[in-house]
Coordinates of C-alpha atoms and ligand atoms in Angstrom, one line a residue:
X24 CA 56.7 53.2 78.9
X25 CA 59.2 54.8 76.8
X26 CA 60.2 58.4 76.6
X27 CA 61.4 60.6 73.7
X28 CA 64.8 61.4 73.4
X29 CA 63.8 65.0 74.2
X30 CA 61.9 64.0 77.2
X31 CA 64.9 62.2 78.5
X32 CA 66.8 65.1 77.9
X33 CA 64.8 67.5 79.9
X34 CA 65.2 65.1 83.1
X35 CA 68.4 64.5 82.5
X36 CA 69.1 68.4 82.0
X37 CA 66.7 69.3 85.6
X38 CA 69.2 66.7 87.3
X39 CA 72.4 68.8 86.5
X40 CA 73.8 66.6 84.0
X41 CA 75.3 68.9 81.2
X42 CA 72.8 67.9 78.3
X43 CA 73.2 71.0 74.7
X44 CA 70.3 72.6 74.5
X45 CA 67.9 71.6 72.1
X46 CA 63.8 72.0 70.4
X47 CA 61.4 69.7 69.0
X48 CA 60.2 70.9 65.5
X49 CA 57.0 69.4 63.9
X50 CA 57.3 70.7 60.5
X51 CA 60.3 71.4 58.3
X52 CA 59.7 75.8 58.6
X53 CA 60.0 74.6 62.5
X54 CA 63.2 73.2 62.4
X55 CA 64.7 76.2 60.2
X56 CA 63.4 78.8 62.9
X57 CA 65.4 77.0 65.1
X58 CA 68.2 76.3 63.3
X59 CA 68.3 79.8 62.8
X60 CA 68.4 80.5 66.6
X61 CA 71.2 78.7 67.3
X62 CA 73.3 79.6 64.5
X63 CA 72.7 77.4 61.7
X64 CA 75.1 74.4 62.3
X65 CA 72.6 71.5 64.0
X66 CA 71.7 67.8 64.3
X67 CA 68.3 67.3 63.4
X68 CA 67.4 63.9 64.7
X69 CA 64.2 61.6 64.2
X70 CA 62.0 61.4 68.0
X71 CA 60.9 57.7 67.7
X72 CA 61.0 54.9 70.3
X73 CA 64.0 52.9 68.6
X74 CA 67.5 53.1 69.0
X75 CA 69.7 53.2 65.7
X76 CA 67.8 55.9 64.6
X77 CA 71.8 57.1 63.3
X78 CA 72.4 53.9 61.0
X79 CA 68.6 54.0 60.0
X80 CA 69.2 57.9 58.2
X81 CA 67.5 59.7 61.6
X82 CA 70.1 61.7 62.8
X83 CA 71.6 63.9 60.7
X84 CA 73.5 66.9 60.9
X85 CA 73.4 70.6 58.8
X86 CA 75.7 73.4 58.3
X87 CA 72.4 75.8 57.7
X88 CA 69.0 76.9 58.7
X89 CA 68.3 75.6 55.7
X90 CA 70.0 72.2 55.2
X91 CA 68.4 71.6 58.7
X92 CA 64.7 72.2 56.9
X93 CA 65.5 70.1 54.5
X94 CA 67.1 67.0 56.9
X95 CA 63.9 68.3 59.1
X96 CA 61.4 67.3 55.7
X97 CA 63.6 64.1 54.6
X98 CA 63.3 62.8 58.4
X99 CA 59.7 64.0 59.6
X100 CA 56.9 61.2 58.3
X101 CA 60.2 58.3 57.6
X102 CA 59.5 54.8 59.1
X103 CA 62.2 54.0 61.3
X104 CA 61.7 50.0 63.1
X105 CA 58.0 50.4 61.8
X106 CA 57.4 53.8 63.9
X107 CA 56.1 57.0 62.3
X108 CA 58.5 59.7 63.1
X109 CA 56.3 62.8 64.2
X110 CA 58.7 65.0 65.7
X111 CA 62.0 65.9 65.4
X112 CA 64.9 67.3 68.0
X113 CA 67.1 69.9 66.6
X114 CA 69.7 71.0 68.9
X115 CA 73.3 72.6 68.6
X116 CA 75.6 69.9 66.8
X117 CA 78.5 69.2 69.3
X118 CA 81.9 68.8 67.9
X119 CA 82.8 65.0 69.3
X120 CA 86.2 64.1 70.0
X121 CA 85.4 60.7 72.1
X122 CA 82.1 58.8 72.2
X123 CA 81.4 56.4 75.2
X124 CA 78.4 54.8 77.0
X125 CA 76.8 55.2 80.6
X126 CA 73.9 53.2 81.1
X127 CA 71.8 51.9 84.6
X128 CA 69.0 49.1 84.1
X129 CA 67.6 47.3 87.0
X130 CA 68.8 44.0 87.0
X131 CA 66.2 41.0 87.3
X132 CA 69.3 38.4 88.3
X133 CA 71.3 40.6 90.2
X134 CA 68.4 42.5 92.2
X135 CA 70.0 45.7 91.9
X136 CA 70.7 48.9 89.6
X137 CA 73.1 47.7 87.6
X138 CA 75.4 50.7 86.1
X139 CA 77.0 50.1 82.8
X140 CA 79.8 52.1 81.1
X141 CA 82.0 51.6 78.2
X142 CA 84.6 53.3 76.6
X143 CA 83.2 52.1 73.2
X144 CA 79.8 54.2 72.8
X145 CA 77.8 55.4 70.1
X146 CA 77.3 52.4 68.6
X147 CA 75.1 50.0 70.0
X148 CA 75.7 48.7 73.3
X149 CA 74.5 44.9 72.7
X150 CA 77.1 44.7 69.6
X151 CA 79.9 46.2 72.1
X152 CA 78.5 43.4 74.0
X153 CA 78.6 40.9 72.1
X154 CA 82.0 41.7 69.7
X155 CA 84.1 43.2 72.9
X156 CA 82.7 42.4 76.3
X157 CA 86.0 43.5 77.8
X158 CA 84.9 46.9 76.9
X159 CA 81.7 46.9 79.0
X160 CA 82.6 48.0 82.9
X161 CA 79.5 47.0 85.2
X162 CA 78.7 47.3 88.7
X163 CA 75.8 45.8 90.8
X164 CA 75.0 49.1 92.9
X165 CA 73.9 48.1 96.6
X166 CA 70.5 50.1 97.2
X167 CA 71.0 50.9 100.6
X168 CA 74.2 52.8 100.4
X169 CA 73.5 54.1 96.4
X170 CA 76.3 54.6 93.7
X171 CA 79.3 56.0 96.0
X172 CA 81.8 58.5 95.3
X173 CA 85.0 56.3 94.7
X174 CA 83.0 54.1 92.9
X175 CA 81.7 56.3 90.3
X176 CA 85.5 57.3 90.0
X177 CA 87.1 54.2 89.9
X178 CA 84.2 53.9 86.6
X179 CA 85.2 57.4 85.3
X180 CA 88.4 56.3 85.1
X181 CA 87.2 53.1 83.1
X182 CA 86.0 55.8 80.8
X183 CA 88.6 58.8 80.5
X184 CA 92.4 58.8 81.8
X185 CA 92.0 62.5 82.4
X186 CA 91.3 62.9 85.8
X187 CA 89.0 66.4 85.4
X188 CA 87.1 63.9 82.7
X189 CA 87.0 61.1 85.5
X190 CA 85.4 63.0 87.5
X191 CA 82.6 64.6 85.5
X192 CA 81.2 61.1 84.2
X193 CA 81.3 60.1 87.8
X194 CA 79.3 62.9 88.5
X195 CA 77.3 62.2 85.5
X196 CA 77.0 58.5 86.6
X197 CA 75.4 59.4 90.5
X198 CA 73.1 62.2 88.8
X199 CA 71.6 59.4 86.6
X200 CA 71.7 56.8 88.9
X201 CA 69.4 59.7 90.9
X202 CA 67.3 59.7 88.1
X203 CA 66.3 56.1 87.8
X204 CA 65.0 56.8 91.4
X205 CA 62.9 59.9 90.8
X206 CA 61.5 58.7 87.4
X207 CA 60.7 55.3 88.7
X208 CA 62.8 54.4 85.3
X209 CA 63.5 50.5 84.5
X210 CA 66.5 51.8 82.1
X211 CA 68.2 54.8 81.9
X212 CA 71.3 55.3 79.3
X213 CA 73.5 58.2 78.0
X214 CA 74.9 56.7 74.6
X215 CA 76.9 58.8 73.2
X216 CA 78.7 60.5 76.2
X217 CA 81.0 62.3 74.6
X218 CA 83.8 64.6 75.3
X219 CA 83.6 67.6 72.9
X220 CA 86.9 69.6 71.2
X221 CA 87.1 71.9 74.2
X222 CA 87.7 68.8 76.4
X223 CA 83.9 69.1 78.7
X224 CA 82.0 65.7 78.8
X225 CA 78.3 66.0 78.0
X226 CA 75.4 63.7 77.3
X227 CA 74.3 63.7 73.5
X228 CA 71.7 61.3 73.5
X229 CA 69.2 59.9 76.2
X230 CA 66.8 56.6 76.7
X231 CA 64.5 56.7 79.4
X232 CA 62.5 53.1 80.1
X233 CA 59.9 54.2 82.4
X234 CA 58.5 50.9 84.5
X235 CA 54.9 51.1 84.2
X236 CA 54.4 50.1 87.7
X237 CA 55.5 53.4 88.9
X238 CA 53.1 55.3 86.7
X239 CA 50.4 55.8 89.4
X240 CA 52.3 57.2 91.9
X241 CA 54.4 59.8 89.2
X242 CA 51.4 61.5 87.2
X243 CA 54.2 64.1 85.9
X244 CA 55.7 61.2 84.4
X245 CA 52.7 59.5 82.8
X246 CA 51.6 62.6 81.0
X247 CA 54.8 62.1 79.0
X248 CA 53.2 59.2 77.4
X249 CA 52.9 59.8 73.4
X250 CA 50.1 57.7 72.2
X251 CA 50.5 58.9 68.6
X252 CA 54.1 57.1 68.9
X253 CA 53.0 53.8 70.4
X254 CA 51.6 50.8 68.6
X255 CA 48.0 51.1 67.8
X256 CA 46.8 47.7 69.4
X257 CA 49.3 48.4 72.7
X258 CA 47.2 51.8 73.1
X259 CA 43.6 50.0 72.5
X260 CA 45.0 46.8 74.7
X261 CA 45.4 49.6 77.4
X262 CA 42.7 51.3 77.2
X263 CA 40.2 48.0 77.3
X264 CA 42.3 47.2 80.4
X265 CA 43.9 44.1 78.8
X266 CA 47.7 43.2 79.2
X267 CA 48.9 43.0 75.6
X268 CA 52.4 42.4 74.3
X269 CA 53.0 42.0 70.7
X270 CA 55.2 39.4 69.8
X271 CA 56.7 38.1 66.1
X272 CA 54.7 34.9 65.5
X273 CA 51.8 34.0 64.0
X274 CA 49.2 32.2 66.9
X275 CA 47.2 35.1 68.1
X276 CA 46.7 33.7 72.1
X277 CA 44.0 35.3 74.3
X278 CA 44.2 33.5 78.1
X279 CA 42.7 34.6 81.3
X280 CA 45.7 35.4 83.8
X281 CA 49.7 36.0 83.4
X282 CA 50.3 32.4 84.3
X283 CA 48.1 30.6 82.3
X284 CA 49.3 33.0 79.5
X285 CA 52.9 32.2 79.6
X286 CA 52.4 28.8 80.0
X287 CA 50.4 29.0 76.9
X288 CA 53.3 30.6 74.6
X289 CA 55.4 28.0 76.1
X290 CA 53.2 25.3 75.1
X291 CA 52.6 26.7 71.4
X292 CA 56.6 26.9 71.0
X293 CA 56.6 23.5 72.2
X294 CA 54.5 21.9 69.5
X295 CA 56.3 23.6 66.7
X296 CA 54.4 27.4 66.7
X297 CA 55.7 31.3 67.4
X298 CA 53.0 33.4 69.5
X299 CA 51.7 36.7 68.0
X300 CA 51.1 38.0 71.2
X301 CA 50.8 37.7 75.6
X302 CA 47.6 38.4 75.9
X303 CA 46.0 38.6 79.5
X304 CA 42.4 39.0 79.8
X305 CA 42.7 39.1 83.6
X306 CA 40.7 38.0 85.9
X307 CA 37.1 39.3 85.6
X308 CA 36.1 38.5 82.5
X309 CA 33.6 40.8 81.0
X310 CA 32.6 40.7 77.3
X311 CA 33.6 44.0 76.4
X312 CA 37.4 42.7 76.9
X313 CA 36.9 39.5 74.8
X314 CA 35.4 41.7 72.0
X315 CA 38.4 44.3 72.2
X316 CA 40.5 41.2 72.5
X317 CA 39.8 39.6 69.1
X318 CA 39.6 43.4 67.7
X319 CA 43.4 43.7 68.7
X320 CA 44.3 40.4 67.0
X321 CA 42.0 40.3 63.9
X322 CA 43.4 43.5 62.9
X323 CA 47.3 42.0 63.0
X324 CA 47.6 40.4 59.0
X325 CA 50.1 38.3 60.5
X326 CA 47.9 36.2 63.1
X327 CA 46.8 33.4 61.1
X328 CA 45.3 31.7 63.7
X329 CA 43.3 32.6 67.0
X330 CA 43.9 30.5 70.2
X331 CA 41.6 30.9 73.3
X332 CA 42.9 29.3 76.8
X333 CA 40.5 30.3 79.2
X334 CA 41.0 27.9 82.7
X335 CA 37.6 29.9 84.7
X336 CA 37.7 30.6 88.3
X337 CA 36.5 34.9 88.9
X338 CA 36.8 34.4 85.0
X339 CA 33.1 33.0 83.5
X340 CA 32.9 30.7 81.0
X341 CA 29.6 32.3 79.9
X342 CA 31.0 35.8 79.9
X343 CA 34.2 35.0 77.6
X344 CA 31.8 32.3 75.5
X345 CA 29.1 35.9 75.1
X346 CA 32.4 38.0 74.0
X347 CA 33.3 35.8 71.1
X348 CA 30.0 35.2 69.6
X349 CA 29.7 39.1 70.6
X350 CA 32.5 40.1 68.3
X351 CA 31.8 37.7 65.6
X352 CA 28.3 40.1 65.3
X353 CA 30.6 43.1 65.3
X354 CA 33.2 42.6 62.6
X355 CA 34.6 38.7 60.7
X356 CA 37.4 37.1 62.4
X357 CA 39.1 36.0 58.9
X358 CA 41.2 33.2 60.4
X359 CA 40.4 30.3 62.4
X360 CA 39.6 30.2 66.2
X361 CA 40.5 27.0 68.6
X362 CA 38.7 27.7 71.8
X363 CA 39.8 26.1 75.0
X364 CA 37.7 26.3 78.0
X365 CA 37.3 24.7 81.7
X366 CA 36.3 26.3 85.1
X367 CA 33.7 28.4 86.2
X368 CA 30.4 28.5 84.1
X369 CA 31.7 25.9 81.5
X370 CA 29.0 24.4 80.4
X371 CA 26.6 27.3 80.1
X372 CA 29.7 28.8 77.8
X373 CA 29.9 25.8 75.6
X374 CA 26.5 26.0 75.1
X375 CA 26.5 29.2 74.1
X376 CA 29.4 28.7 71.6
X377 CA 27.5 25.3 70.4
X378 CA 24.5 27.7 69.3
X379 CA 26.8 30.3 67.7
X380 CA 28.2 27.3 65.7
X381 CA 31.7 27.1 67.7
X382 CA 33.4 24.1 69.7
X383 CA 35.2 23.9 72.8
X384 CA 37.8 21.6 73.7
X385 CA 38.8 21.3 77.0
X386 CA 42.3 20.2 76.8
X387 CA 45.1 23.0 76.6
X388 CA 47.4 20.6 74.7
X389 CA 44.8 19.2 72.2
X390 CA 43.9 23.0 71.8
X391 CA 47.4 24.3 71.4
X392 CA 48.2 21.7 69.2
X393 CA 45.3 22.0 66.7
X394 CA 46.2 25.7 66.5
X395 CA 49.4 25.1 65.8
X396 CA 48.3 22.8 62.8
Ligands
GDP13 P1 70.9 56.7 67.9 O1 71.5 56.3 66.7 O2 69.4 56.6 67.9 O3 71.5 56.2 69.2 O4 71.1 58.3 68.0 P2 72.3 59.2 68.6 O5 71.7 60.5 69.1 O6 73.1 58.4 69.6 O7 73.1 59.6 67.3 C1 73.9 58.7 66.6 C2 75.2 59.2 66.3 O8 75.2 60.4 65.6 C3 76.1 59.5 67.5 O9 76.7 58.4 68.0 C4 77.1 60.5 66.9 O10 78.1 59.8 66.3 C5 76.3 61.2 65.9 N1 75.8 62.5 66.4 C6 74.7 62.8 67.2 N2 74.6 64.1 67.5 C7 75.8 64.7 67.0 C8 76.3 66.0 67.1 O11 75.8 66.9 67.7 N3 77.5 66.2 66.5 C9 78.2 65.2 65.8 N4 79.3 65.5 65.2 N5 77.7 63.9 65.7 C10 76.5 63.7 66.3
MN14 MN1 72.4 56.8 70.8

């Protein structure tokens, strides 16, 4: 789960990192109020889930209460990656004499926090990355001792040459390493960190990446959730229990279990296709899923085709065979479905796909493969 820039903010602020002030504004006469408040000169930037919101016309700054409104109406309702923005933050435009980066994600190859920093911020870390890797200073952090003092220094140092500056973004650097803990965060990035005319370092922008694992145990955390900022077909994938990811192809893929499923978007890549989606029915199997399955991908213009991989063991053949025909009752599927299906209750599903006018193969790779055609 993602948080809003102004969420991330707020955690980062409650953690002693020195974050400006700021409001979310929801309407343009909002973002003059507080414009007004703190003294006209502001940055009005775009709330979304994306990063570049800068390059994509999202961030802007005014010299008025009233060029804010009107950066406030210009940004409120754009597109920015295909995401509505709803809200926007307006906060105290900082006068930036140095921009640099500070970022922790836990690392799948390492096993560890891995903290990030760079003395080329701003701009987006996977360019930096890719253009300058010299510029990128990382360190695995052992998790039993946590991000030590002279280590966060030796970084600061990586960052500033003044040692007062050194210092504070190593301070910043173990307060947000503390943060991925509390959060339960998967990512957690200050980009820009900058150092402001008067010479203090503060955090101008934040990305939380909440893993959704830790949701259960941090209720505070999951009411951050915005729905109204997610995409529609994650939200109603989560709410029928189903584990959706939407991908950039074309092969809608509906498979029972994680496995399966992955070997599935392997297969279809193999044999020349591009998934839509990882779709995980799970492991019980009851119809209402299917149906809400093929409601998620029918509604996607770009799925030309549907592919069902269902391998039954707690999963019935019967109960994902009643979910299809189910959901051809309830709305048209418009594009063609290749069903796949073995295991558990088999032949009572084909049978009832037979009387609904569908076959079954039972091969994954003649399946993939004719979906792929
Ligand atoms: P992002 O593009 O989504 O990462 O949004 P950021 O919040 O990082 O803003 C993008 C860029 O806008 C920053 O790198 C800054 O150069 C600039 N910017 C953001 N806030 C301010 C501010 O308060 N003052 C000034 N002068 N520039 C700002
Ligand atoms: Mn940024």
């Amino acid at each position: 789960m993602n948080l809003h820039e102004y969420q991330a903010r707020d955690i980062l602020r409650r953690h002693g990192i020195p974050v400006p002030p700021g409001e979310v504004a929801t309407t343009p006469a909002e973002a003059r109020a507080i414009a007004e408040r703190f003294g006209g000169k502001v940055v009005v930037k775009a709330q979304v889930h994306a990063g570049g919101r800068g390059k994509a016309g999202g961030v802007k700054l005014a010299k008025s209460a009233a060029e804010a409104e009107a950066h406030a109406k210009a940004i409120l309702g754009m597109t920015i990656k295909g995401l509505t923005v709803h809200k926007v933050l307006v906060a105290p435009a900082a006068e930036i004499a140095t921009e640099s980066y500070v970022g922790i994600i836990v690392d799948r190859t390492s096993q560890r926090p891995v903290l990030m920093v760079s003395p080329a911020g701003g701009i987006d870390i996977e360019e930096v990355a890719a253009k300058t890797p010299e510029k990128i200073h990382r360190l695995a952090v052992d998790p039993r001792y946590g991000l030590l003092p002279h280590q966060a220094v030796a970084l600061g140092f990586a960052l500033y040459s003044d040692v007062k500056q050194a210092r504070a973004a190593a301070d910043i650097m173990q307060k947000l390493y503390g943060v991925v803990y509390a959060v339960g965060a998967s990512l957690a990035e200050i980009n820009p960190l900058v150092t402001t005319a008067d010479g203090t370092v503060q955090a101008l922008d934040a990305k939380i990446g909440i893993d959704d694992n830790e949701l259960e145990r941090r209720p505070e955390i999951a009411a951050l959730r915005d729905v109204s900022s997610e995409a529609p077909e994650e939200v109603a994938a989560r709410e029928a229990g189903l584990t959706f990811i939407k991908l950039d192809g074309d092969v809608g893929c509906c498979v029972n279990g994680a496995g399966l499923a992955m070997a599935t978007m392997d297969l279809v890549k193999y044999y020349g296709g591009q998934p839509a989606n990882f779709l995980d029915i799970g492991g019980s199997s009851n119809p209402q899923k299917v149906v809400a399955a093929l409601r998620i991908m029918t509604s996607d213009p770009r799925v030309k085709v549907i592919l069902f991989n269902i391998f039954g063991g707690i999963t019935r053949g019967d109960d994902v065979a009643n979910g299809i025909v189910q959901a051809t009752k309830e709305f048209p599927l418009k594009v063609p479905i290749v069903i796949r299906l073995t295991g558990t209750n088999e032949k009572e599903g084909i049978a009832i796909l037979e009387r609904a006018g569908f076959k079954a193969l039972a091969d994954m790779d003649e399946a993939v493969k004719q979906a792929v055609a």
